Short mmCIF file of C-alpha atoms and ligand atoms in Angstrom, two decimals:
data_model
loop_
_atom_site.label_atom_id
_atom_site.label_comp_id
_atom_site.label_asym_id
_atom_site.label_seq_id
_atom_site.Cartn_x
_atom_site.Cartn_y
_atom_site.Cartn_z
CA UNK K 1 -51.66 23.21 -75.70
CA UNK K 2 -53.75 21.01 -77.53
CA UNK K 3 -56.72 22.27 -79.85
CA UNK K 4 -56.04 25.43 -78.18
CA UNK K 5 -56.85 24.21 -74.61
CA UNK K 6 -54.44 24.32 -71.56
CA UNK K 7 -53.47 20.66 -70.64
CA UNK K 8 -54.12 20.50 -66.90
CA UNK K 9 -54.23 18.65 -63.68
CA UNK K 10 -57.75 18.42 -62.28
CA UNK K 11 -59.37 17.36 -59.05
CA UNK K 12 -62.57 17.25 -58.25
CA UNK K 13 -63.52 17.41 -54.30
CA UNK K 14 -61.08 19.59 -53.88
CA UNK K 15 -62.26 21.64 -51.13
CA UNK K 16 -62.24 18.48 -48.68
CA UNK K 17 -59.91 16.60 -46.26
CA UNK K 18 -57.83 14.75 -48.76
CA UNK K 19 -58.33 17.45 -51.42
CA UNK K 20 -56.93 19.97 -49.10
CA UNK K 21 -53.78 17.96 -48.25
CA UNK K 22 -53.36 17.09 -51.88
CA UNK K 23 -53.27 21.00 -52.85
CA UNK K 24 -51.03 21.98 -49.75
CA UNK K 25 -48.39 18.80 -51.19
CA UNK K 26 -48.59 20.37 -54.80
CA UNK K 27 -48.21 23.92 -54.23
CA UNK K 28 -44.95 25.20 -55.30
CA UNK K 29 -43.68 21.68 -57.35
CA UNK K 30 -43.95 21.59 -61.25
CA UNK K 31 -45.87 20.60 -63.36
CA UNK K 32 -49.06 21.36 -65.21
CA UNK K 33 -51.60 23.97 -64.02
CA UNK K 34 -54.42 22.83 -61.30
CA UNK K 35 -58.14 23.39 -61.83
CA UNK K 36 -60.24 22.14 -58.86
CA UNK K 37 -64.20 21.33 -58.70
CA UNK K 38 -66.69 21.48 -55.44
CA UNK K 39 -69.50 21.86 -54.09
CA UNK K 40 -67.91 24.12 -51.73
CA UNK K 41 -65.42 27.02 -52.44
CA UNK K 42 -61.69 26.64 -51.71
CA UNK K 43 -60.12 27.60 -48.21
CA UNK K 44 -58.28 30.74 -48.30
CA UNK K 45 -55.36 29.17 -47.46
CA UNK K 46 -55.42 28.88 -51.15
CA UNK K 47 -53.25 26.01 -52.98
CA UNK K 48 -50.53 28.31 -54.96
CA UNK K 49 -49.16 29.49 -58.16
CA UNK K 50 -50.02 26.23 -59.81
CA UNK K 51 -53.52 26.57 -59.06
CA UNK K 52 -55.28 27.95 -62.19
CA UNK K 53 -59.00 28.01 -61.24
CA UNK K 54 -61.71 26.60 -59.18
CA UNK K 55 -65.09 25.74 -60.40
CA UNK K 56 -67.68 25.86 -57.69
CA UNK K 57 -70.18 23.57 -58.84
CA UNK K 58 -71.51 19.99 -58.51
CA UNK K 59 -69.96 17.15 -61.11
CA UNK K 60 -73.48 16.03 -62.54
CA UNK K 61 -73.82 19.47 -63.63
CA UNK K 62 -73.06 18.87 -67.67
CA UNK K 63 -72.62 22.70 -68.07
CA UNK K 64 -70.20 22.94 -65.44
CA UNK K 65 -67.60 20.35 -67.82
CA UNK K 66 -68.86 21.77 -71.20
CA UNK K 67 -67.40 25.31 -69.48
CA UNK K 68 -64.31 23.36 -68.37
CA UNK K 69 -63.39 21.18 -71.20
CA UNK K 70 -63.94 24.22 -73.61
CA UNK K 71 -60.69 25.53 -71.46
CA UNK K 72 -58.94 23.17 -70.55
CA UNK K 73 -57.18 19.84 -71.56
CA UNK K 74 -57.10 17.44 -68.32
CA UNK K 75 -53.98 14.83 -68.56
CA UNK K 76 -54.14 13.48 -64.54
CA UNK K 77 -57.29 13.45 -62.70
CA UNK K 78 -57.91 12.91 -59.60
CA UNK K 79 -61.43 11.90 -58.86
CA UNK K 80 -61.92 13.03 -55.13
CA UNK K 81 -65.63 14.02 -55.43
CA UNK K 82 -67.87 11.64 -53.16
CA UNK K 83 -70.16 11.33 -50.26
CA UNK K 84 -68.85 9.29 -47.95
CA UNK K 85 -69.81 6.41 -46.17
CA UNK K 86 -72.03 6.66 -43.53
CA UNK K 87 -73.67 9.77 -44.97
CA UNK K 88 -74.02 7.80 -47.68
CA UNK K 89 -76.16 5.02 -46.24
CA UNK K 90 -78.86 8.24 -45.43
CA UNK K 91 -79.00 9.10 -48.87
CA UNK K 92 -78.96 6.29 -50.81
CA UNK K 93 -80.05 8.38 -54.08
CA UNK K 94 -78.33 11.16 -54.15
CA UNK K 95 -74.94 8.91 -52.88
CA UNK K 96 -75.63 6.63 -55.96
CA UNK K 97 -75.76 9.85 -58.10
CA UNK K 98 -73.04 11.36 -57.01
CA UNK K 99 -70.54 8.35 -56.25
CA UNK K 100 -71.50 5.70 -59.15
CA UNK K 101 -73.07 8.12 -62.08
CA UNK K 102 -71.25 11.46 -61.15
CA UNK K 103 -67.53 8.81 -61.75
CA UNK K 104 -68.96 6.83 -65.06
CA UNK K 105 -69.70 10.10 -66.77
CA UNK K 106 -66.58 11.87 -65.55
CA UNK K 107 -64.97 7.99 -66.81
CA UNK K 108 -66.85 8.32 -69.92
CA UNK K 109 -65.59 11.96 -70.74
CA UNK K 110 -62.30 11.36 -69.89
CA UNK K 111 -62.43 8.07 -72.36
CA UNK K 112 -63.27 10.57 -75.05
CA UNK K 113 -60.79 13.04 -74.07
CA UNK K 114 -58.09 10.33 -74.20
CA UNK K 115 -56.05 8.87 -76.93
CA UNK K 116 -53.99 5.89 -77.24
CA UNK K 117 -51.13 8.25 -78.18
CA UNK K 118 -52.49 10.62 -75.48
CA UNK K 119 -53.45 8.89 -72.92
CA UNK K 120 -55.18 10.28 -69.44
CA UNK K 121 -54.53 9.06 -65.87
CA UNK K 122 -57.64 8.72 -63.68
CA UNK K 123 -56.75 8.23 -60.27
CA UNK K 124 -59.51 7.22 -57.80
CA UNK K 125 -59.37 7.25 -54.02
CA UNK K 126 -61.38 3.65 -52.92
CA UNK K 127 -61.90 2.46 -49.80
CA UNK K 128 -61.56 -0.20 -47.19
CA UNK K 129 -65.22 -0.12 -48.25
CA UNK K 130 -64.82 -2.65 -51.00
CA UNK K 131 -64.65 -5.19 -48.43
CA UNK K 132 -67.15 -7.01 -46.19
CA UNK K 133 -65.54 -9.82 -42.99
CA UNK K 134 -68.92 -11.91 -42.73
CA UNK K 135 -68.30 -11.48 -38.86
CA UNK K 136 -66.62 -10.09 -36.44
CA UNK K 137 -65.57 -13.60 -35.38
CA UNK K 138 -64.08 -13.59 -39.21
CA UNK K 139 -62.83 -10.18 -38.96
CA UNK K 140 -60.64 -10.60 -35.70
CA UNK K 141 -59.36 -14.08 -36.96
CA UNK K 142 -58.47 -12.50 -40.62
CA UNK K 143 -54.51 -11.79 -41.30
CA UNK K 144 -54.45 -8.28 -43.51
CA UNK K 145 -56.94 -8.31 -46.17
CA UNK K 146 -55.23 -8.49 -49.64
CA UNK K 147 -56.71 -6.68 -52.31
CA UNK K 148 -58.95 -9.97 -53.76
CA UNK K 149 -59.88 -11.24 -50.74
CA UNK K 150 -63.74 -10.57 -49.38
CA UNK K 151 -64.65 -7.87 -51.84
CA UNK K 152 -68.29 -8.40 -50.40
CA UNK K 153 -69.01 -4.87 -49.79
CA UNK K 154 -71.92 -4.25 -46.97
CA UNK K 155 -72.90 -1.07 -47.46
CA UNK K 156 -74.14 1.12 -50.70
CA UNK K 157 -70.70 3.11 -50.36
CA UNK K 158 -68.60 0.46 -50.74
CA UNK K 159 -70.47 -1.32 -53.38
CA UNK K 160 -70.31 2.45 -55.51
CA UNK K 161 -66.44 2.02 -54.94
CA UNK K 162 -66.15 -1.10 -56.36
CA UNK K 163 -68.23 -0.95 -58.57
CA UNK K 164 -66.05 2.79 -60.05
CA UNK K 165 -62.99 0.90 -59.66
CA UNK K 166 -64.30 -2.14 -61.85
CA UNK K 167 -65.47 0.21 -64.79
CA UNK K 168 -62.18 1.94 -64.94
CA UNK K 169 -60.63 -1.23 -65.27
CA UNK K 170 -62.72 -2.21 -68.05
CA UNK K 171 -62.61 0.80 -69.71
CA UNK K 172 -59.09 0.97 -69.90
CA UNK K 173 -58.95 -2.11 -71.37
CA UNK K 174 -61.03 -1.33 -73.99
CA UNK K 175 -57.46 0.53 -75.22
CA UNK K 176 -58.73 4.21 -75.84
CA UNK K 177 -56.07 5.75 -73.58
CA UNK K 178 -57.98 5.94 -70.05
CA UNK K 179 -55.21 5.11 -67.55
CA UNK K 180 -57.13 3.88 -64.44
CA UNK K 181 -55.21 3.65 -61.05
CA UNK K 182 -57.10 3.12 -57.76
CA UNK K 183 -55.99 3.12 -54.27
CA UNK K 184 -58.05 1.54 -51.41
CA UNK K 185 -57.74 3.71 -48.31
CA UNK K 186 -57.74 3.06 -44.80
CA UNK K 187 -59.27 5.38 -42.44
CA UNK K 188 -57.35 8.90 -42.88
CA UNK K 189 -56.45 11.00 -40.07
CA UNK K 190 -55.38 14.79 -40.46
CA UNK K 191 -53.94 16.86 -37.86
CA UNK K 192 -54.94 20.14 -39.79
CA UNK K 193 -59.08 19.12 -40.75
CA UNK K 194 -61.88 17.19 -39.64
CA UNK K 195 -63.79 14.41 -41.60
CA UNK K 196 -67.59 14.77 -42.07
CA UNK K 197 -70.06 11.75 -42.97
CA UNK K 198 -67.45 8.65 -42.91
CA UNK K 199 -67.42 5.95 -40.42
CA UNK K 200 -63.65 5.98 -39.73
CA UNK K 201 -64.61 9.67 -38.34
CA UNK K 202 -64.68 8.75 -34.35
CA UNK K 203 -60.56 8.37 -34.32
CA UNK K 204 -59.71 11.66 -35.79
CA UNK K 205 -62.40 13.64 -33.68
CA UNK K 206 -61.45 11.79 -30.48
CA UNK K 207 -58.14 12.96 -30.91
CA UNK K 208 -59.23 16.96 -31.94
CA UNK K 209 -62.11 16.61 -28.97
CA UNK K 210 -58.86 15.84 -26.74
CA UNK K 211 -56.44 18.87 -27.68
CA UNK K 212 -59.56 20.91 -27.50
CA UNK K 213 -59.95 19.99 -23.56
CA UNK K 214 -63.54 18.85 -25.03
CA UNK K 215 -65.41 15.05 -23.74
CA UNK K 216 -66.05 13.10 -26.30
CA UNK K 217 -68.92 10.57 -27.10
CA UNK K 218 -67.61 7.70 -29.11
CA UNK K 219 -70.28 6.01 -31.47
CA UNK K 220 -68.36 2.54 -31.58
CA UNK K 221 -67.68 0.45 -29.47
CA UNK K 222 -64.20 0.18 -27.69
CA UNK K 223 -63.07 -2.98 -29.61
CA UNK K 224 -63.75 -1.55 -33.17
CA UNK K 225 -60.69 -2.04 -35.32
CA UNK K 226 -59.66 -0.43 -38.29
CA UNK K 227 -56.80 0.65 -40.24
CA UNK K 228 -55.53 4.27 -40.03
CA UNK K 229 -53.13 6.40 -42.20
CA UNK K 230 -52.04 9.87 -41.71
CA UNK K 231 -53.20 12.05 -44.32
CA UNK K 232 -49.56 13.14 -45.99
CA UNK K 233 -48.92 9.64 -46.20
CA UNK K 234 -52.25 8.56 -47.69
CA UNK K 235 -51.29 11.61 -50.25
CA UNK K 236 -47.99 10.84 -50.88
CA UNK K 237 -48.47 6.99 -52.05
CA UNK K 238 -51.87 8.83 -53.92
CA UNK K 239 -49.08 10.90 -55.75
CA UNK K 240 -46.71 8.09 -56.08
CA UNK K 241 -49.62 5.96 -57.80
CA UNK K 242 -50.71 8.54 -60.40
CA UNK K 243 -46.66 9.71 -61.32
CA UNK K 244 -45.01 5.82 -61.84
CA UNK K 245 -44.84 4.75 -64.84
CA UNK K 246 -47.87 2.26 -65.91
CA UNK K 247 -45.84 -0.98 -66.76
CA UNK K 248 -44.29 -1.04 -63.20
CA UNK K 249 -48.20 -1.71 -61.88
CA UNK K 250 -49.70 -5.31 -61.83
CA UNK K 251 -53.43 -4.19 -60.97
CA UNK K 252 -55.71 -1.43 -60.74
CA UNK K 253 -56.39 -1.44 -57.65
CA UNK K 254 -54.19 -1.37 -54.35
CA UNK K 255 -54.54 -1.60 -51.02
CA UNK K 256 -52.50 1.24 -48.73
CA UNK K 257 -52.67 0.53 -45.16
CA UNK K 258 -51.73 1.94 -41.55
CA UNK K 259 -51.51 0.96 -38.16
CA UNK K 260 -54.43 -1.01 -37.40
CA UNK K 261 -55.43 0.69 -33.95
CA UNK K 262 -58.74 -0.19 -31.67
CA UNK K 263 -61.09 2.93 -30.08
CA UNK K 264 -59.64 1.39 -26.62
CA UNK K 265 -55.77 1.48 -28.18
CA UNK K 266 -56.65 5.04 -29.68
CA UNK K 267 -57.74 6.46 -26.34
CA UNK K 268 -54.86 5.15 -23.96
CA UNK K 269 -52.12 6.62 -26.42
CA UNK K 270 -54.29 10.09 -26.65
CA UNK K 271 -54.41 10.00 -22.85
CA UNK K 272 -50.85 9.70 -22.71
CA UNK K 273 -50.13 13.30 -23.78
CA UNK K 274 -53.66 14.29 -22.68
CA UNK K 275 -54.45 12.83 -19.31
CA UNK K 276 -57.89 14.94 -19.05
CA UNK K 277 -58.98 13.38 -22.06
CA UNK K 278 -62.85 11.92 -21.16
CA UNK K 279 -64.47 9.37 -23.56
CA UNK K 280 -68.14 8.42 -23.25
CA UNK K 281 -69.39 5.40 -25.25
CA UNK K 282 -72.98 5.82 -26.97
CA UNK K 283 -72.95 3.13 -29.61
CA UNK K 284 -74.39 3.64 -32.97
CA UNK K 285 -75.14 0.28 -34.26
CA UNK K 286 -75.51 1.48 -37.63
CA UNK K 287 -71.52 2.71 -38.08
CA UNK K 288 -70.79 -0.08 -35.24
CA UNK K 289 -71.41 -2.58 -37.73
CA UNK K 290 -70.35 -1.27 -40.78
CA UNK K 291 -66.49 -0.92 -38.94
CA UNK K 292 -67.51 -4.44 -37.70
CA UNK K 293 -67.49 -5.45 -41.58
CA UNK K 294 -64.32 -3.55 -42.71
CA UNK K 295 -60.90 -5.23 -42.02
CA UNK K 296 -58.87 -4.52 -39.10
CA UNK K 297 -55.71 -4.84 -41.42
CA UNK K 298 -55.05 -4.44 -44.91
CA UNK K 299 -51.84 -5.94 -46.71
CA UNK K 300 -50.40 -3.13 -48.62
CA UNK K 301 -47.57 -5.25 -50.12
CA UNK K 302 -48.45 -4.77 -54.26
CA UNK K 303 -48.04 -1.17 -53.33
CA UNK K 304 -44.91 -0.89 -52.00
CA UNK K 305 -43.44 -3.32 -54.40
CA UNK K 306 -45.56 -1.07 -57.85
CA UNK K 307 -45.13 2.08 -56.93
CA UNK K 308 -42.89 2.63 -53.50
CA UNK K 309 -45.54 3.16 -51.28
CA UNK K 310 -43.75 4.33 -48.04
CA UNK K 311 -45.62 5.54 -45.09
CA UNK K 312 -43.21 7.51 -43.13
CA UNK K 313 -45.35 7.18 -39.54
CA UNK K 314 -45.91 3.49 -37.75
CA UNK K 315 -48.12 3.20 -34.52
CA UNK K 316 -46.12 5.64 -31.79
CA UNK K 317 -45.10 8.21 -34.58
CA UNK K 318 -48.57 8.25 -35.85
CA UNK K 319 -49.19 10.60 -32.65
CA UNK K 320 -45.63 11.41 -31.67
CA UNK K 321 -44.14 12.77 -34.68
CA UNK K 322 -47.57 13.87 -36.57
CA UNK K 323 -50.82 14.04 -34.93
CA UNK K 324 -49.76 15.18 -31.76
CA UNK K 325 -47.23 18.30 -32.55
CA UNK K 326 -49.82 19.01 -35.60
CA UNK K 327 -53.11 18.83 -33.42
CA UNK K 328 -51.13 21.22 -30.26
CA UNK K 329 -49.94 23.86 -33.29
CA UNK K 330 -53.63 23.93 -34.54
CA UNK K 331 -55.35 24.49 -30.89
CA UNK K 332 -53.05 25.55 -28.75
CA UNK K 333 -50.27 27.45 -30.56
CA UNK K 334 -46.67 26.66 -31.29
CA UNK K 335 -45.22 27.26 -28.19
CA UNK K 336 -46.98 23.88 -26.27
CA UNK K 337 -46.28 21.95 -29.83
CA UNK K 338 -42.68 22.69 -29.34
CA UNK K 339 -42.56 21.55 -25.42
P1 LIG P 1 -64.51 14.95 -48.05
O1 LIG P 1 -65.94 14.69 -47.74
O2 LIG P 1 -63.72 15.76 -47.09
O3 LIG P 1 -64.39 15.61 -49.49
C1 LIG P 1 -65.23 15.31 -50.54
C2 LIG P 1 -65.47 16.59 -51.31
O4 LIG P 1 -66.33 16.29 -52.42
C3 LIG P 1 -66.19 17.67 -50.48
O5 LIG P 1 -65.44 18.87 -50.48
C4 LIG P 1 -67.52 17.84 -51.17
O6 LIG P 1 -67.99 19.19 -51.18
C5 LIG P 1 -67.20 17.37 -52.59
N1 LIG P 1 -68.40 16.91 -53.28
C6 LIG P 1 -69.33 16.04 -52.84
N2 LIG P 1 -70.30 15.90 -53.75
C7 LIG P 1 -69.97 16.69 -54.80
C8 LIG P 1 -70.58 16.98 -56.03
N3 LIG P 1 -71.76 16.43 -56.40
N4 LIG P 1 -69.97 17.83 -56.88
C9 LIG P 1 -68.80 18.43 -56.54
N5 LIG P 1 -68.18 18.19 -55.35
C10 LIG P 1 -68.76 17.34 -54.51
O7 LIG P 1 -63.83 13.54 -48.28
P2 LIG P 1 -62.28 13.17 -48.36
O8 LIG P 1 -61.91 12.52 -47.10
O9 LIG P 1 -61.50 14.31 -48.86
O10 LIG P 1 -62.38 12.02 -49.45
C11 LIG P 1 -62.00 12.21 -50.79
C12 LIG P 1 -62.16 10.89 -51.50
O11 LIG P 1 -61.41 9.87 -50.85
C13 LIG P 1 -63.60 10.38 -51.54
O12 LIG P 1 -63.82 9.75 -52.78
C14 LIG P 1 -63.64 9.34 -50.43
O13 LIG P 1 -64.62 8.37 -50.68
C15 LIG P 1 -62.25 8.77 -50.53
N6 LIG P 1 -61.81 8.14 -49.27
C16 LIG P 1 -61.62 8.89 -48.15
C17 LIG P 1 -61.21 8.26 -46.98
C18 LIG P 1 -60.99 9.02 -45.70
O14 LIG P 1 -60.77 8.40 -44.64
N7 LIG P 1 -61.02 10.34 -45.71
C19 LIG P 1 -60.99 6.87 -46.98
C20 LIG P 1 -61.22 6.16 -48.15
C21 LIG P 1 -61.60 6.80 -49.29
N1 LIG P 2 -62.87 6.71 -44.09
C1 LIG P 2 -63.90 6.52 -45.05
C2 LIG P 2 -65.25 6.56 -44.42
O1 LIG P 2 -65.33 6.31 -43.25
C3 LIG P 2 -63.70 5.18 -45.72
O2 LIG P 2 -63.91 5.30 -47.05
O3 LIG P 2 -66.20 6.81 -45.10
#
């Protein structure tokens, strides 16, 4: 306890994708208590013992941390809140409030809650987003972006991330205790949810559209190239990043990657274990070119040297071990998933 106040874990947007999986990973292991923030209520699938309580509210709302703080004592954050990407682009105001001011005053109050004696981890989820190929000439000729290379960022998303991940850096350095780790993620993919508002969305939904028996319209265009991780591995090198100790890590900000994987690469493997799988192509130019602008490939080296980042799944066990078996259970019971 300090000043009376339970020390905690928090995490805001917990009620989405990554949130979700993050909960699911914790329940049952030690370690502090878990209070979660969102918009949105939790799932009853409900994240454990550990969980402690869930504030349904929105981060810019000051009352909703002067209730918080007053209870608890946060020691690891992780800052999950955000609007992503493409819905992002439709509402430039509310995206700016939410992903650039709703992360510098969460920043800021975690700076004061911090000590140099006491310090607080911050973990941020970034994005792919940072970075902007000038072309797709430039994209397609690229070798896996490292994390310095063309942080040009083309869209108001990906300029919020870097922009979040630059101010935790320099408030950490300023030596009052905020410990600021980032991770740049890939596209995600999750057997068990669906992703609403990014641009990476078109992979996982092609893939649920398919173990539904449903046709689905693709909104890029077959070449489109990005990374992809599955979600426990994007949550397990999350976890690895905020539990190492600080003086094994040599930046703030690191890339994790996946199998880089086209719509047209995407499709054939689906259509491998679902040969009535039907994709129609009705281009949106808008998400078209922002993937156009992301990198096909990141290099993820720093992490796995800093912190042991260790994605169990390549290309084929992407689907065979993971998404397939996971997708089957979710749609069409346990008894297909096992044959
Ligand atoms: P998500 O959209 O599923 O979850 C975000 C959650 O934040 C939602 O539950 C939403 O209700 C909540 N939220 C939004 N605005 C809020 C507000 N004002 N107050 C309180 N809660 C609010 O997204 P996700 O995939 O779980 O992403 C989590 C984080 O990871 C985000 O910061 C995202 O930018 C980042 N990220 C995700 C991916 C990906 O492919 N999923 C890739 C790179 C980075
Ligand atoms: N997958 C995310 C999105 O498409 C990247 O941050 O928004």
């Amino acid at each position: 306890m300090s000043g009376g106040r339970v020390p905690v874990t928090l995490i805001t947007g917990a009620a989405g994708e990554i949130g979700q999986a993050l909960l699911h990973r914790l329940a049952g292991s030690r370690g502090d208590p878990i209070v979660t923030v969102d918009l949105r209520s939790l799932s009853t699938a409900g994240p454990g013992d550990l969980h402690r309580e869930h504030f349904q509210g929105d981060i810019l709302d000051s009352a909703l941390w002067e209730q918080l703080l007053c209870r608890y004592r946060p020691t690891l954050i992780f800052h999950l809140a955000a609007i992503l990407s493409t819905r992002a682009e439709s509402v430039p105001v509310l995206a700016h409030r939410v992903n650039a001011d709703g992360a510098a005053r969460l920043l800021a109050m975690t700076a004061d809650l911090a000590t140099p004696d006491e310090p607080v981890r911050f973990v941020f989820p970034s994005s792919i987003a940072v970075y902007g190929l000038p072309s797709r000439e430039a994209k397609e000729a690229a070798a896996p972006v490292s994390e310095d290379e063309h942080l040009d960022p083309a869209t108001l998303y990906g300029a919020q991330k870097l922009y979040v991940e630059r101010l935790g850096a320099t408030i950490e350095r300023l030596g009052n205790g905020l410990d600021f780790r980032a991770v740049r993620l890939p596209g995600l993919i999750s057997s068990d949810t669906l992703p609403q508002g990014g641009t990476s969305d078109w992979a996982p939904e092609l893939i649920h559209a398919a173990a539904r028996g449903e046709p689905y319209c693709c909104f890029v265009n077959r070449e489109a190239r990005l990374p992809f991780c599955a979600m426990p591995d994007a949550v397990e090198g999350v976890l690895r990043l905020a539990l190492c100790q600080k003086a094994s890590l040599t930046r703030s900000a690191y890339n994790l990657g996946g199998p880089s994987l086209s719509a047209a690469e995407i499709i054939a493997r689906v259509a491998r274990d679902f040969p009535d799988l039907e994709v129609r192509f009705r281009l949106d130019r808008a998400r078209d070119r922002i993937v156009a602008g992301w990198p096909g490939a990141v290099d993820d080296t720093a992490a796995r040297r800093d912190f042991g980042f260790a994605p169990e799944h390549d290309e084929e066990t992407l689907f065979s071990r993971y998404l397939i078996p996971g997708i089957r259970r979710r749609y069409l019971g346990d008894a297909r998933a096992a044959g």
